[in-house]
Every structure is written in structure tokens, then in C-alpha cells.
Coordinates of C-alpha atoms and ligand atoms in Angstrom, one line a residue:
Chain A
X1 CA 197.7 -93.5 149.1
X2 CA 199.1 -93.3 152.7
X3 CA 199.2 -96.7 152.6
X4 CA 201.7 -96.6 149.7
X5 CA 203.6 -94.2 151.7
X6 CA 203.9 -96.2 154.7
X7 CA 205.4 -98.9 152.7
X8 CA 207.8 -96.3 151.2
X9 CA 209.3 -95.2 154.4
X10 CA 209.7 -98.6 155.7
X11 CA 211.2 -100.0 152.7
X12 CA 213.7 -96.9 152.4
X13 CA 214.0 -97.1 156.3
X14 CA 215.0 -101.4 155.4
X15 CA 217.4 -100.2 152.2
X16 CA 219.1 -98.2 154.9
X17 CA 219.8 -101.6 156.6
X18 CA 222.1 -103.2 154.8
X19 CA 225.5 -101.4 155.9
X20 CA 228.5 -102.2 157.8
X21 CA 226.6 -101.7 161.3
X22 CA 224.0 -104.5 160.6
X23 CA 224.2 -107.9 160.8
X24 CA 220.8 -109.4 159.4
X25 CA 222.6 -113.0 160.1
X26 CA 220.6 -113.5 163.2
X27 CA 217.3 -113.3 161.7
X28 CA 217.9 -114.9 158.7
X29 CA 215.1 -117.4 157.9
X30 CA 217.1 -118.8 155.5
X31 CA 219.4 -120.0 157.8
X32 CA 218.3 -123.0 161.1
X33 CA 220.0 -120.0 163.5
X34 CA 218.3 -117.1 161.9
X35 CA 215.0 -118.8 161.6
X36 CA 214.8 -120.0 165.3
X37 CA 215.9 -116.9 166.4
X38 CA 213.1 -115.4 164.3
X39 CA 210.2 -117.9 165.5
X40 CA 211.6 -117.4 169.2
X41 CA 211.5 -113.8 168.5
X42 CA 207.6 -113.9 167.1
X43 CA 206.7 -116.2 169.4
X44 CA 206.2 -113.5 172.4
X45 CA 203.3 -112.4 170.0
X46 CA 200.7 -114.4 171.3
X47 CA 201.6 -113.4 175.3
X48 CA 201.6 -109.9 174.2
X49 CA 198.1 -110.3 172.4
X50 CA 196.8 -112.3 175.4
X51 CA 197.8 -109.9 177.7
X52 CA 196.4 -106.8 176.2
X53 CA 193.0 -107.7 175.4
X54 CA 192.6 -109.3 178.4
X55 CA 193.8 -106.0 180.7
X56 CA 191.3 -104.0 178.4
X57 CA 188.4 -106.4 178.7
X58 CA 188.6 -105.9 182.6
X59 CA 189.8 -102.2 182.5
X60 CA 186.9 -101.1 180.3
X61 CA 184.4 -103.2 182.8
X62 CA 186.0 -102.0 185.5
X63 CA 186.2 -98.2 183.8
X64 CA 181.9 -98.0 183.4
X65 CA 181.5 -99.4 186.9
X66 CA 184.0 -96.2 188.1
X67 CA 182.3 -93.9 185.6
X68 CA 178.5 -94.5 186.3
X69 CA 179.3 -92.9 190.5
X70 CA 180.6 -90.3 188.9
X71 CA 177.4 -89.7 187.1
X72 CA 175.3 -89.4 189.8
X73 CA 173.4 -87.1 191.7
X74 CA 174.9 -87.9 195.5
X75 CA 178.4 -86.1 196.1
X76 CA 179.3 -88.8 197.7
X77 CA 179.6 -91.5 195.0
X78 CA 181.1 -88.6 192.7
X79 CA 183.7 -88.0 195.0
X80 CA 184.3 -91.9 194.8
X81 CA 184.7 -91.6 191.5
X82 CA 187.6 -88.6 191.7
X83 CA 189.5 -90.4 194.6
X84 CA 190.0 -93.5 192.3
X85 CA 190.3 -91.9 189.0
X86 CA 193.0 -89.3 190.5
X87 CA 194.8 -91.7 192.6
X88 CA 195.1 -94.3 190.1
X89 CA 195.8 -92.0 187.3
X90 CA 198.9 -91.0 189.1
X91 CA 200.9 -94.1 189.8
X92 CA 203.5 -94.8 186.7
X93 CA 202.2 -97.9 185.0
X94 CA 205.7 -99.8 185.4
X95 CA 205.9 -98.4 189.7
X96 CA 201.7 -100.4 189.5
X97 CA 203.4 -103.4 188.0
X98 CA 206.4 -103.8 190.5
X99 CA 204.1 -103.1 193.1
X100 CA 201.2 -105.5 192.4
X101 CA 204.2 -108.2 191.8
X102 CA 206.2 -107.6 194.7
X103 CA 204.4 -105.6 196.9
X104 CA 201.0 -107.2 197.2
X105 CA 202.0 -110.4 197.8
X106 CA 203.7 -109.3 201.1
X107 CA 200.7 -107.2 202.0
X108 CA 197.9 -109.9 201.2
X109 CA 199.6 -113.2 200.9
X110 CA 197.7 -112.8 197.8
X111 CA 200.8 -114.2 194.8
X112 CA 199.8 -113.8 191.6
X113 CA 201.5 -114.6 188.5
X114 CA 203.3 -112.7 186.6
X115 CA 200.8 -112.9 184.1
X116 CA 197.6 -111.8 185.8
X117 CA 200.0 -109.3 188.0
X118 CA 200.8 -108.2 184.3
X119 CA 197.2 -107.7 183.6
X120 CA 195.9 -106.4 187.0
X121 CA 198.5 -103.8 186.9
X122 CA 197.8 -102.7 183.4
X123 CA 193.8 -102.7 183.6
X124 CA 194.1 -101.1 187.0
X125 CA 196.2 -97.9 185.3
X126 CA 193.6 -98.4 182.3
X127 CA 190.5 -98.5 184.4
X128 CA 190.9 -94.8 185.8
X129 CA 191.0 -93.4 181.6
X130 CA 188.4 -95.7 180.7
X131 CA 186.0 -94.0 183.4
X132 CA 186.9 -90.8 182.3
X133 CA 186.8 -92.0 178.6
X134 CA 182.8 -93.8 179.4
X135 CA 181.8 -90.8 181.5
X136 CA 182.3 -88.2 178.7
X137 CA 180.1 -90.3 176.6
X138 CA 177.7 -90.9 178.8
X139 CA 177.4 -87.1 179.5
X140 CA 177.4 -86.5 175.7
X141 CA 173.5 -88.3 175.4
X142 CA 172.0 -85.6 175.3
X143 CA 168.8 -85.1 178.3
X144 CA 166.0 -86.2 175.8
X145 CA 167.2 -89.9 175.8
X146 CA 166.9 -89.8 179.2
X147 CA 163.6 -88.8 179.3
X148 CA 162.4 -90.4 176.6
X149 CA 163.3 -93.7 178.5
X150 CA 161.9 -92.2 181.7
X151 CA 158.4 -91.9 179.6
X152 CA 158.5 -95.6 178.6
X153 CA 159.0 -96.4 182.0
X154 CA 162.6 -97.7 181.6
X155 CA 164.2 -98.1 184.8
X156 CA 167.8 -96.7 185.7
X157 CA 169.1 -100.0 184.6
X158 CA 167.8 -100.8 181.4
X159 CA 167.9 -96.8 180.6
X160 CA 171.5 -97.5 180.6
X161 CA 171.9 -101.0 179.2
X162 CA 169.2 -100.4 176.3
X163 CA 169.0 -96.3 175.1
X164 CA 172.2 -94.8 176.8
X165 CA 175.6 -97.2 176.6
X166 CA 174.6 -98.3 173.3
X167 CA 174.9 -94.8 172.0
X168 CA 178.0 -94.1 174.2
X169 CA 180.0 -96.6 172.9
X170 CA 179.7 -96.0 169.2
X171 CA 181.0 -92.5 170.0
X172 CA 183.6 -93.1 172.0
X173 CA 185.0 -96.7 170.4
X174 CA 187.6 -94.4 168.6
X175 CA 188.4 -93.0 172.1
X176 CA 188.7 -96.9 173.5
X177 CA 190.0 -98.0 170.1
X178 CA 193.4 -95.6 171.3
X179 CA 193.2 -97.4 174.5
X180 CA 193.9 -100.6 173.2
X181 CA 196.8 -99.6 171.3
X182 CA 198.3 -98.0 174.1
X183 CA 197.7 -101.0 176.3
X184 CA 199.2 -102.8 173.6
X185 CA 202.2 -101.0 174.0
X186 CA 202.4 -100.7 177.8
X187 CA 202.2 -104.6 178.2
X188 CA 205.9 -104.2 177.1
X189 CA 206.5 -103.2 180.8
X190 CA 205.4 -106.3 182.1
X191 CA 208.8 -107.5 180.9
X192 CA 210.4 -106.5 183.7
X193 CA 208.8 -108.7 185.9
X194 CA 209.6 -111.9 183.6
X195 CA 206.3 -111.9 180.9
X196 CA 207.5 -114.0 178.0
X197 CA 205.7 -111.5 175.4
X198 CA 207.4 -109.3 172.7
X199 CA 210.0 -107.1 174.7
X200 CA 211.1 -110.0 176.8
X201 CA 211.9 -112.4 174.0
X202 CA 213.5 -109.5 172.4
X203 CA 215.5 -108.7 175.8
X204 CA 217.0 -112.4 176.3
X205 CA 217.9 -113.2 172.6
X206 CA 220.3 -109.9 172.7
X207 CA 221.9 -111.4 175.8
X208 CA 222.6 -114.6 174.0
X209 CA 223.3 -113.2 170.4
X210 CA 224.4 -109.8 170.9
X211 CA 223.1 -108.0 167.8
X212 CA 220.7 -105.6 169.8
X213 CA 220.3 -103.1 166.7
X214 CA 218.7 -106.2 164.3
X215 CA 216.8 -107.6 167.5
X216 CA 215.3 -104.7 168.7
X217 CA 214.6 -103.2 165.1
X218 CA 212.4 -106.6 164.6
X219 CA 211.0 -106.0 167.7
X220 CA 209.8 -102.3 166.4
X221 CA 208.4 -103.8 163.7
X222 CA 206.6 -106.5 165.1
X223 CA 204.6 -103.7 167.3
X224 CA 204.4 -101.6 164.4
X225 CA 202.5 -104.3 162.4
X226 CA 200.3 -105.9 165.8
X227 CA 199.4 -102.0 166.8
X228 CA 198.6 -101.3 162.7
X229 CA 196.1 -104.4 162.3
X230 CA 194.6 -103.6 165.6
X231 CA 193.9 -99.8 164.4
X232 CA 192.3 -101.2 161.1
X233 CA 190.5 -103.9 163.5
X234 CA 189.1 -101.0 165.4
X235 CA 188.4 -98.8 162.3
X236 CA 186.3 -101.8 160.6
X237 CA 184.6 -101.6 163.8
X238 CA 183.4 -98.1 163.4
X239 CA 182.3 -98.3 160.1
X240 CA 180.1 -101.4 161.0
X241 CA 178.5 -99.3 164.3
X242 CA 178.1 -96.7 161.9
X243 CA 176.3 -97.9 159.1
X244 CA 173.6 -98.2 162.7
X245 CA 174.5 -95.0 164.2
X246 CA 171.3 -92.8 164.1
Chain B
X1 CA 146.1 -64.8 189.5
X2 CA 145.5 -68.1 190.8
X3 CA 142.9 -69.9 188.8
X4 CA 140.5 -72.9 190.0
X5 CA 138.3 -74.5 187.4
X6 CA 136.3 -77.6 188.3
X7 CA 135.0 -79.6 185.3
X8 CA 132.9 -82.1 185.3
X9 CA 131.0 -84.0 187.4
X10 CA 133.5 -86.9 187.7
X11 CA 136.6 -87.0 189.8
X12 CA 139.9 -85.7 188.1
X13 CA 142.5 -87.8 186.9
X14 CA 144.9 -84.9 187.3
X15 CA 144.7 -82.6 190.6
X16 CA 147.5 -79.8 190.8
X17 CA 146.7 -78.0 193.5
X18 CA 149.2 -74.9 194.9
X19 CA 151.9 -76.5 192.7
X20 CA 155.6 -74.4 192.9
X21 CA 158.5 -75.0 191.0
X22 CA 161.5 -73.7 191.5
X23 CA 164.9 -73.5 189.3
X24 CA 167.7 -72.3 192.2
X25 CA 165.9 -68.9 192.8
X26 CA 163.8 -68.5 189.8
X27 CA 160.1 -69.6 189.8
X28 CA 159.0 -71.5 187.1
X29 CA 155.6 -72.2 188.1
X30 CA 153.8 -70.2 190.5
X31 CA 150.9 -71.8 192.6
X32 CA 149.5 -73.6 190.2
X33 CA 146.1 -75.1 190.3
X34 CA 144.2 -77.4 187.9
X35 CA 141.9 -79.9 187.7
X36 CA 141.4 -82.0 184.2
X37 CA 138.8 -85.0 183.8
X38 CA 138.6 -88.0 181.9
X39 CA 138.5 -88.1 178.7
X40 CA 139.3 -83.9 178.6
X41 CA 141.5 -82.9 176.3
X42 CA 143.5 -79.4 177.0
X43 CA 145.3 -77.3 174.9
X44 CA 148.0 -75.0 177.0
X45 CA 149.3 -72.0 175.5
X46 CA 151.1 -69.0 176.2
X47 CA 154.5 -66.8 175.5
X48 CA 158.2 -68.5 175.6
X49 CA 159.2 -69.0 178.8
X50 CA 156.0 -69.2 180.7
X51 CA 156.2 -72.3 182.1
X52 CA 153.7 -74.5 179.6
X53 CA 156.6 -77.4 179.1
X54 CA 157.3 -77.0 183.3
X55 CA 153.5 -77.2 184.3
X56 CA 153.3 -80.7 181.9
X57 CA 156.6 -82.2 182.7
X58 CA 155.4 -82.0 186.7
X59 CA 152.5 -83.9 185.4
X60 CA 154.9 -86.6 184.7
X61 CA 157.2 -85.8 187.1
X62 CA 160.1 -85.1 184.6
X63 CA 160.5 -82.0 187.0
X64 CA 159.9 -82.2 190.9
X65 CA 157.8 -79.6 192.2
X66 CA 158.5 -77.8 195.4
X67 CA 155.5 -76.8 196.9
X68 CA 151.5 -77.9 196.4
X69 CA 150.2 -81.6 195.5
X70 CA 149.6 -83.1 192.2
X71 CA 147.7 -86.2 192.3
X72 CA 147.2 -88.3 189.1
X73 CA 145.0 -91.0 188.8
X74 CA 144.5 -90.8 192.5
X75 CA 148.4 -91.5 193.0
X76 CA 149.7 -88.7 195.1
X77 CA 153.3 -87.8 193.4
X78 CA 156.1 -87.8 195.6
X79 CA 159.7 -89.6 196.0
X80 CA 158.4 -92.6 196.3
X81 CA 159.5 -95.1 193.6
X82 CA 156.4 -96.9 193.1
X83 CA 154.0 -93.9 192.2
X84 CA 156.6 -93.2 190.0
X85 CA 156.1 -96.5 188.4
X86 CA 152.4 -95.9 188.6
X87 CA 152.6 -92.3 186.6
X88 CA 155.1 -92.9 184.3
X89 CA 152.6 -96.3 183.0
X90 CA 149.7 -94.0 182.9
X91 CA 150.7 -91.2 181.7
X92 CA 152.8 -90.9 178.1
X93 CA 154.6 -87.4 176.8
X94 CA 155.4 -87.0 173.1
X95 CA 158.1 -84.0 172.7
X96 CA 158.8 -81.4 170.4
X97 CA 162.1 -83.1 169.4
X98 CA 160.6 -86.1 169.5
X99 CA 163.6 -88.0 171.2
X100 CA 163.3 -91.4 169.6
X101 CA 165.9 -93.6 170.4
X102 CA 168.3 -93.2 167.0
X103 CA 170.7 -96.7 167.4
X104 CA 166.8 -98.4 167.6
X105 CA 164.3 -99.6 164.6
X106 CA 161.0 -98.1 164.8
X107 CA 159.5 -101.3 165.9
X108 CA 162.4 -102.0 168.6
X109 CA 161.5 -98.3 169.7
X110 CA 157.8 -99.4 169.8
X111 CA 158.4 -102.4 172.2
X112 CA 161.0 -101.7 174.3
X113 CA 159.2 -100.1 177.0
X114 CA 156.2 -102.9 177.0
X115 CA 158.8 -105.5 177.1
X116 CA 160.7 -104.2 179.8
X117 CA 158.4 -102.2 181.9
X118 CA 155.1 -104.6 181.4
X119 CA 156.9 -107.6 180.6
X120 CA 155.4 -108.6 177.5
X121 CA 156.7 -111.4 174.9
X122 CA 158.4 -110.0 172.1
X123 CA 155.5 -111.5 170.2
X124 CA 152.8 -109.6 171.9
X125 CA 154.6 -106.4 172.3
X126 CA 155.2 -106.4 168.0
X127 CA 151.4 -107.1 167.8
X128 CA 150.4 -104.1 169.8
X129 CA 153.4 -102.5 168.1
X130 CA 151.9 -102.8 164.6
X131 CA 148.1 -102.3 165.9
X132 CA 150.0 -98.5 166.5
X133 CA 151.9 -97.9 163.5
X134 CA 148.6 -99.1 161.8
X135 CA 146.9 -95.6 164.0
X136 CA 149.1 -93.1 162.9
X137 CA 149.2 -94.9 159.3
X138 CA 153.0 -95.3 159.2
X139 CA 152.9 -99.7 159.4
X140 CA 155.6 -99.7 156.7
X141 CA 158.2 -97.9 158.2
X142 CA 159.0 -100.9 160.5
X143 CA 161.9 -101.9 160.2
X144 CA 163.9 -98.4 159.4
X145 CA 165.7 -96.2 161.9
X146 CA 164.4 -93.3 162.8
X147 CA 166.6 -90.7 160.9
X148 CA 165.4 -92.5 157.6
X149 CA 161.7 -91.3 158.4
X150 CA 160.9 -87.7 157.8
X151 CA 160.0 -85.6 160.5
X152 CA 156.3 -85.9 160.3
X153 CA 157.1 -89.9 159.9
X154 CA 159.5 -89.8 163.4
X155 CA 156.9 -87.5 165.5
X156 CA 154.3 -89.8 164.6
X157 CA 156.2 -92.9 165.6
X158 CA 156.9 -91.1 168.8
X159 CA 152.8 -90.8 169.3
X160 CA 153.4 -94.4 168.5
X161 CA 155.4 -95.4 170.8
X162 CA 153.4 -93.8 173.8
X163 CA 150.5 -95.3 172.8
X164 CA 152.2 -98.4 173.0
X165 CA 152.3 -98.3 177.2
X166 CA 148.5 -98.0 176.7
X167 CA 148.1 -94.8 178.9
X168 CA 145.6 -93.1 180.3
X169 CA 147.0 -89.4 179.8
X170 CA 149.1 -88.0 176.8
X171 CA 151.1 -85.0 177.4
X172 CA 152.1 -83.4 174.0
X173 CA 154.9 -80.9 174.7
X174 CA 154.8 -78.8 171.6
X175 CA 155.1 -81.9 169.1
X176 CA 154.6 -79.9 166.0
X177 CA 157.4 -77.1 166.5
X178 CA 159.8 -78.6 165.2
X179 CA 158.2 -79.9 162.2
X180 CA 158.8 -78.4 158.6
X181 CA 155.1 -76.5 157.5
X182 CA 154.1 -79.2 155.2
X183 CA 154.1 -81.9 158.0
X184 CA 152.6 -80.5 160.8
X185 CA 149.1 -81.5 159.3
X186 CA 149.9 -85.3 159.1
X187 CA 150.6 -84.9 162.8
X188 CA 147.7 -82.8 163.5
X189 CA 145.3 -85.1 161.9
X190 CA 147.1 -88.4 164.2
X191 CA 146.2 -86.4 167.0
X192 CA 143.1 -85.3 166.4
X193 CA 141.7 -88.7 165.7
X194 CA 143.1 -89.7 169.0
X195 CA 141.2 -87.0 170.9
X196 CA 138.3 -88.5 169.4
X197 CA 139.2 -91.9 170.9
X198 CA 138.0 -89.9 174.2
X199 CA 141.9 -90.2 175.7
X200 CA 143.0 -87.7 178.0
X201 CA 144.9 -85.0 176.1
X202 CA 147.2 -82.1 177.5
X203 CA 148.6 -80.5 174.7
X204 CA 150.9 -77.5 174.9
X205 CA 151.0 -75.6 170.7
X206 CA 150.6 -72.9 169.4
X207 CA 148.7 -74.6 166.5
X208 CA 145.2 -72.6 166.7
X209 CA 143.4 -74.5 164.6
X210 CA 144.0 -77.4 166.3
X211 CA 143.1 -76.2 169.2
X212 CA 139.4 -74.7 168.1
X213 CA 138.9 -77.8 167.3
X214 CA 139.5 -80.7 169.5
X215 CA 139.8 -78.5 173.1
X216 CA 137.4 -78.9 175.8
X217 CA 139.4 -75.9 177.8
X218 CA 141.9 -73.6 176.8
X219 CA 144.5 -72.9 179.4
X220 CA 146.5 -69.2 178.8
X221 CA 150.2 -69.2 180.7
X222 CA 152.0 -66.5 181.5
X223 CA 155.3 -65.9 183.5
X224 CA 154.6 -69.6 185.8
X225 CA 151.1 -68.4 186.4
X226 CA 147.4 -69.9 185.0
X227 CA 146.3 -66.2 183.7
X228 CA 143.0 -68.3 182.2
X229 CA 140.8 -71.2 181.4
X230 CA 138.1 -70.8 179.9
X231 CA 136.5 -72.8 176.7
X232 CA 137.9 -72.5 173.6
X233 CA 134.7 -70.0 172.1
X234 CA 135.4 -68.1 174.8
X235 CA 138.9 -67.6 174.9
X236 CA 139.0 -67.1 171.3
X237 CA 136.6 -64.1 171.2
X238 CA 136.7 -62.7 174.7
X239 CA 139.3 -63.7 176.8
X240 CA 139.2 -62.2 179.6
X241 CA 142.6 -60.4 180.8
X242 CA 144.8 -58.5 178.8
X243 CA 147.7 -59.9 178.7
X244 CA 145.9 -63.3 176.8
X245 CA 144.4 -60.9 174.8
X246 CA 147.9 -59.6 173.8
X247 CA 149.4 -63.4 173.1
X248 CA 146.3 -64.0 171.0
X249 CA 146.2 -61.2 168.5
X250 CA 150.2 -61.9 168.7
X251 CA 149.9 -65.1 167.7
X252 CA 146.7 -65.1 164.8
X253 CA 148.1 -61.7 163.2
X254 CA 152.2 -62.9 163.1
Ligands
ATP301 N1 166.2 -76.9 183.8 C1 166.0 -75.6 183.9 N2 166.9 -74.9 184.6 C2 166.7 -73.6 184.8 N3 165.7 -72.9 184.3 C3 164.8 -73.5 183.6 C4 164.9 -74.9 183.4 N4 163.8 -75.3 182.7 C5 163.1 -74.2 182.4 N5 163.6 -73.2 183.0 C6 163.1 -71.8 183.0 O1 161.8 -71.8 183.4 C7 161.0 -71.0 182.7 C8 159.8 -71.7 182.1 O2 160.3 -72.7 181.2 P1 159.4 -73.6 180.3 O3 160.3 -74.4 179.5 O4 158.4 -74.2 181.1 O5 158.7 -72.5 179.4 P2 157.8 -72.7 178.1 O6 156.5 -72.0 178.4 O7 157.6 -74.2 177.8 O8 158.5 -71.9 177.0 P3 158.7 -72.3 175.4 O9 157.5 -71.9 174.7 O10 159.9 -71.6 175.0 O11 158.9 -73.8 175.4 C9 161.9 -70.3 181.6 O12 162.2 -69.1 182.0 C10 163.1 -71.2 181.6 O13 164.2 -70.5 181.3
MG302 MG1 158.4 -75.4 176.3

């Protein structure tokens, strides 16, 4: 049913397409023009796709190893874990991107591309809500698991690798599962620094064909239908942990 | 209040001696002192709050105590990570909400500790994992997840499980409390068969009958002290201070 819907409002939203304003020419596929403009258009797809699953692989590994310090029992390692969660938290993700491209180069001699300065920026700005995101799961096992392991003489590590993160993840993979869309989204920053993905393609095809309303309505859509197969992705996801979920 | 009872002629695998626990300015346990032999099994009772699940979770070291010693087994307990090691593989705790690990199998809750703490092929650990299952008469449940078992079924795979490390003390932290009435016997019978195994039992309930019949001691708690211990004919028809003879007729008339 809200399926049905969602196809309503799109096709109305299309049917309201077809006026004086638009010019659907560029993107025709049935013309050699339209349809290269269309493949060059789709082709940032993969860059985009690329790009956000490989900032959230690292921010989420990088987002457990900044929550566990904040779990502890030292004051020291918590306040670690506040220093980097608030500092990085702050930083606009697109001021992180100019600055990792530009700015760390001339501070390290360290030049990365502008893809993996696209995906240290992003996972870096990721990392400090995934920490947040993996400690309030961690803290929502309740004390029995804990001791429980303690009794079957688990030690710290395998308590977490075996009894806690397990159970931490299915409840927060809804939580993560947001993440990923929004990283999805964000990576359209990393245009600014030259990233062929989505936005880019988008950005230099207006220059040379000037029809930005058709060009960036495609562009709309194609996040619309990466970000809505992504949420079903994670959904399917779910149900499978689920079905295990005690 | 403080109570001393030597029992025995053997040396004590548990030795609490002075123990003190504190939570921020309240006193949990005060000066604390008990000794329990091998093979003894002891059933600890008293009102809520007294400190029965403190005084058993020092045992394991669950808690840290402030002040006095426990030794168990001979291993003083203290910081150090190795007689942590050495207490938490000899001495098992089942508990009241029986905490079985619910993303887990029954048999992957089984072998999990002996594969990780002792090291044992999955083979071997499944082996001993069954030989358990087979104990507390639940083999078939195997495969299942715990929340699939009733909650006679999950309490006894939690027995299970701690018989799995093979220890040499089982600390029972009410495991029957939680149970519906018409599944606390199928528990009670499990644990009664163990005590006749000759393992060393702590066993904090309320359960009366139980205790009549498998206690070698009674131990009465009240308000972090050890009002008495005495043996369970005893204790049931004259204990000695007041305030157990309160609890009792409490508990057997309610
Ligand atoms: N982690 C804790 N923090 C603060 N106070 C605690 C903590 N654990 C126990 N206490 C307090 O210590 C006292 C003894 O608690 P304990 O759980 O040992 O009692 P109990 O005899 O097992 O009671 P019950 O029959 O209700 O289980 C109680 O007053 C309790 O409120
Ligand atoms: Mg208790």
C-alpha cells in the first residue's frame, strides 16, 4: 500500500513534467544525445556506491573502537572518548572534506586522492555517531550478560566478540542502517573536491547542456532509488537477525 | 552478631573471614565470616535485601569486597587476574533470571565457555555438552534458542551450562524465583540429584523443602549480617534468635 503510493506521487510528480519549462530532450534514451547523456549521468552510480560503503565500513570500525573507551571504568579513556566524539562531531562534513584535501597535505606531506580524502573525511565525521550509535547498544545489554560471561570464564575480549556485540548490533542495525543512507547522501559533498560520483556527473553535464531543472531532477531520482533499495537492503537485514534475535 | 562455624575435619574450600562490602556508604555485608567444606552443600536464607545475593556474588567475586579475606580453593581473592581465572573455573553461579545468552543455541551456550576458556575442540566440548543436557534430562532441546524452552527448560540449561566448566563450587542465586509454580520442581529435582553427586552447593531460596532436604547447614541473613547457622533440624524447630524465628514463621505460614 505505501508502496502504491510512492509510485503515485512520483508518477503525478513526472505528469507534471511535461510543460513548457522542461526539456526531457537531454535525457532522452531514445535519442544517441539523450542516451549518452543518460549513461554519463548513471555512470557516477558506481563512485557514489563505492564511496559510501567504504566510509561506513571504516567509520563503523573506527566508531566501536571510540565507543568501547567510553565504556570503561578509567576516566581517563572515557574522557578520550568525549574529546573525539565532541570534536569531530562538530566540524561540518564538507569544512572535513576541504580540509583533509587541501589541508593535510600541507601539514603531513601525506596527498591523498580525492577518493580516499572523500572517504577519510566522510568516515571520520561518521566515526564520532557510530560510537555514540555502538555505545548505546552496548549499554543497552543488560548486567546479566555480562556476568553470565564472567561465570563461564569469558575474558573481556571474547565477552564482547561472542555474548555482547552480537546482541548490540541487531538492535542497533536500524540505527546504522540510517547511517548508511545518510552517508549515502553526504558522499554528494565530495563533489566539490572533483569525485566523479552522482552530483559531479550531474554538475558538469549542466555546464555543457544547460538544462539544470531535467539534470538535477534525474539526479534526485537516481538518490531517491539508490537510498530506497539500500533501506529495503537494510530492512531484509533485520528481519533475517531477527528471525535469531532471542 | 558475627558468627564462626567450623565444619568438618577437612580444610574449607571457601574461607570468608571479616568480609565488608560496601555500596558508596551503605553496607551490604557486614563482617562476614564462614567457612564451607567439600562436598557441603548450604542453603542461605533470609528477608529481601539482606545481603544473601551480595555474600554469594563475593564468592565469585561478581562484587569486590572491601574489607576481610575470602579464600577459595586455597586462592586468596584479590585484583589479581589470575586468581580470577582460577575462581571463576572453579566456581559456577546459576541466577534467578537465568541469563542465558538469547542470540546463542542451547548447545552453543553449553560450549562456549569450555572452548574459549579451557580450549577444548568443538568436538569435545559438544560431548561434554550433551553428557549435561543428558543430567538435567533436557538432551533434545539442542539445537533451540533459549526463549523457545520454557522457564523450567532455560533454568535447567543454565545448571547446564555451569556444569559444563566442571566446577568445584555451584552458587545458585535464587534459581527458582522466577519460575512459574509448576516448574520449580523440575528444577528442584536437577538440583537435588546434583547435591547427591557430593558437589559443593551454596544455594540462596526460599524453597523450604528443598532445603530440609539436601542442607548440611542452614545459614539465616539479616541486614548484611550471619544472624545463624546451624543444621537444618535445628534451625527448623529452634532457631535460635528472634529475628530467624520471625522470617521462618513468615515464610512457612505466607
Ligand atoms: N549494585 C548495588 N548498588 C547499590 N546497592 C546495592 C547493589 N546491590 C545490592 N545493593 C543493596 O545491598 C543490599 C543487599 O542486597 P542483596 O541483593 O545482597 O540482597 P538479597 O538478600 O539478595 O535480597 P533479595 O532477596 O531481594 O534478592 C540491598 O539493600 C541492596 O539494595
Ligand atoms: Mg538476591
Amino acid at each position: 500500500m505505501k508502496r502504491f503510493f510512492l509510485f503515485a506521487l512520483i508518477a503525478v510528480g513526472l505528469s507534471g513534467c511535461t510543460g513548457d519549462n522542461w526539456g526531457w530532450y537531454v535525457v532522452d534514451p531514445g535519442t544517441p544525445n539523450g542516451k549518452s547523456n543518460l549513461t554519463f549521468l548513471i555512470s557516477g552510480a558506481w563512485n557514489t556506491i563505492v564511496l559510501s560503503l567504504t566510509a561506513i565500513a571504516i567509520s563503523v570500525v573506527v566508531g566501536l573502537l571510540v565507543a568501547l573507551p567510553g565504556l570503561s571504568e578509567k576516566r581517563g579513556l572515557r574522557w578520550f572518548n568525549r574529546i573525539y566524539v565532541e570534536c569531530v562531531r562538530s566540524v561540518p562534513i564538507l569544512v572535513l572534506i576541504l580540509w583533509v584535501y587541501y589541508g593535510l597535505p600541507a601539514l603531513s606531506g601525506i596527498t591523498l586522492n580525492v577518493f580516499w580524502a572523500g572517504v577519510l573525511a566522510l568516515a571520520l565525521s561518521d566515526s564520532a555517531f557510530q560510537a555514540e550509535i555502538f555505545r548505546a547498544g552496548i549499554q543497552s545489554i543488560g548486567r546479566g550478560q555480562y556476568e553470565a560471561a564472567q561465570s563461564v570464564s569469558l575474558n573481556y575480549r571474547d565477552t564482547m566478540r561472542y555474548i555482547i556485540l552480537p546482541q548490540a548490533i541487531r538492535r542497533i542495525l536500524p540505527a546504522l542502517g540510517n547511517q548508511l543512507v545518510y552517508m549515502m547522501k553526504m558522499s554528494s559533498l565530495v563533489s566539490v573536491i572533483g569525485m566523479q560520483e552522482l552530483t559531479r556527473k550531474a554538475n558538469e553535464l549542466v555546464v555543457t547542456e544547460y538544462r539544470p531543472l531535467e539534470i538535477y531532477t534525474i539526479l534526485v531520482l537516481e538518490y531517491l532509488v539508490l537510498i530506497l533499495i539500500v533501506s529495503q537492503g537494510v530492512r531484509w537485514l533485520e528481519r533475517r537477525m531477527n528471525v535469531s534475535e532471542g | 552478631m558475627e558468627c564462626m562455624m567450623q565444619s568438618g575435619s577437612q580444610a574449607p574450600v571457601i574461607k570468608m573471614n571479616g568480609v565488608s562490602k560496601f555500596f558508596g556508604d551503605f553496607q551490604a555485608l557486614k563482617n562476614v565470616s564462614l567457612d564451607v567444606a567439600e562436598g557441603e552443600r548450604l542453603v542461605v536464607c533470609g528477608p529481601s535485601g539482606s545481603g544473601k545475593s551480595t555474600l554469594i556474588r563475593c564468592i565469585n567475586r561478581l562484587e569486590k569486597h572491601e574489607k576481610g579475606e575470602i579464600d577459595v580453593e586455597g586462592i586468596r581473592l584479590n585484583d589479581s587476574p589470575a586468581a580470577l581465572d582460577a575462581i571463576r573455573q572453579n566456581v559456577g553461579m546459576v541466577f534467578q533470571q537465568f541469563n542465558l545468552f538469547p542470540h546463542l543455541s542451547v548447545m552453543d551456550n553449553l560450549t562456549l565457555g569450555p572452548m574459549r576458556a579451557y580450549g577444548l575442540t568443538k568436538a569435545v566440548a559438544q560431548a561434554r555438552a550433551m553428557k549435561y543436557l543428558e543430567r538435567v534430562r533436557i538432551p533434545d532441546q539442542a539445537e533451540k534458542l533459549p526463549r523457545q524452552l520454557s522457564g523450567g527448560q532455560q533454568q535447567r540449561v543454565a545448571i547446564a551450562r555451569s556444569l559444563c566448566m566442571e566446577p568445584k563450587i555451584l552458587l545458585f542465586d535464587e534459581p527458582t524465583s522466577a519460575l512459574d509454580p509448576e516448574m520449580i520442581n523440575e528444577v528442584l529435582e536437577v538440583m537435588v540429584e546434583l547435591a547427591e553427586t557430593g558437589m559443593t552447593m551454596i544455594v540462596v531460596t526460599h524453597e523450604m523443602g528443598f532445603a530440609r532436604k539436601v542442607a548440611d547447614r542452614m545459614v539465616f541473613m539479616d541486614e548484611g549480617e550471619i544472624v545463624e547457622v546451624a543444621e537444618p533440624e535445628q534451625f527448623f524447630t529452634a532457631p535460635k534468635s528472634d529475628r530467624c524465628r520471625d522470617f521462618l514463621q513468615k515464610i512457612i505460614n505466607h
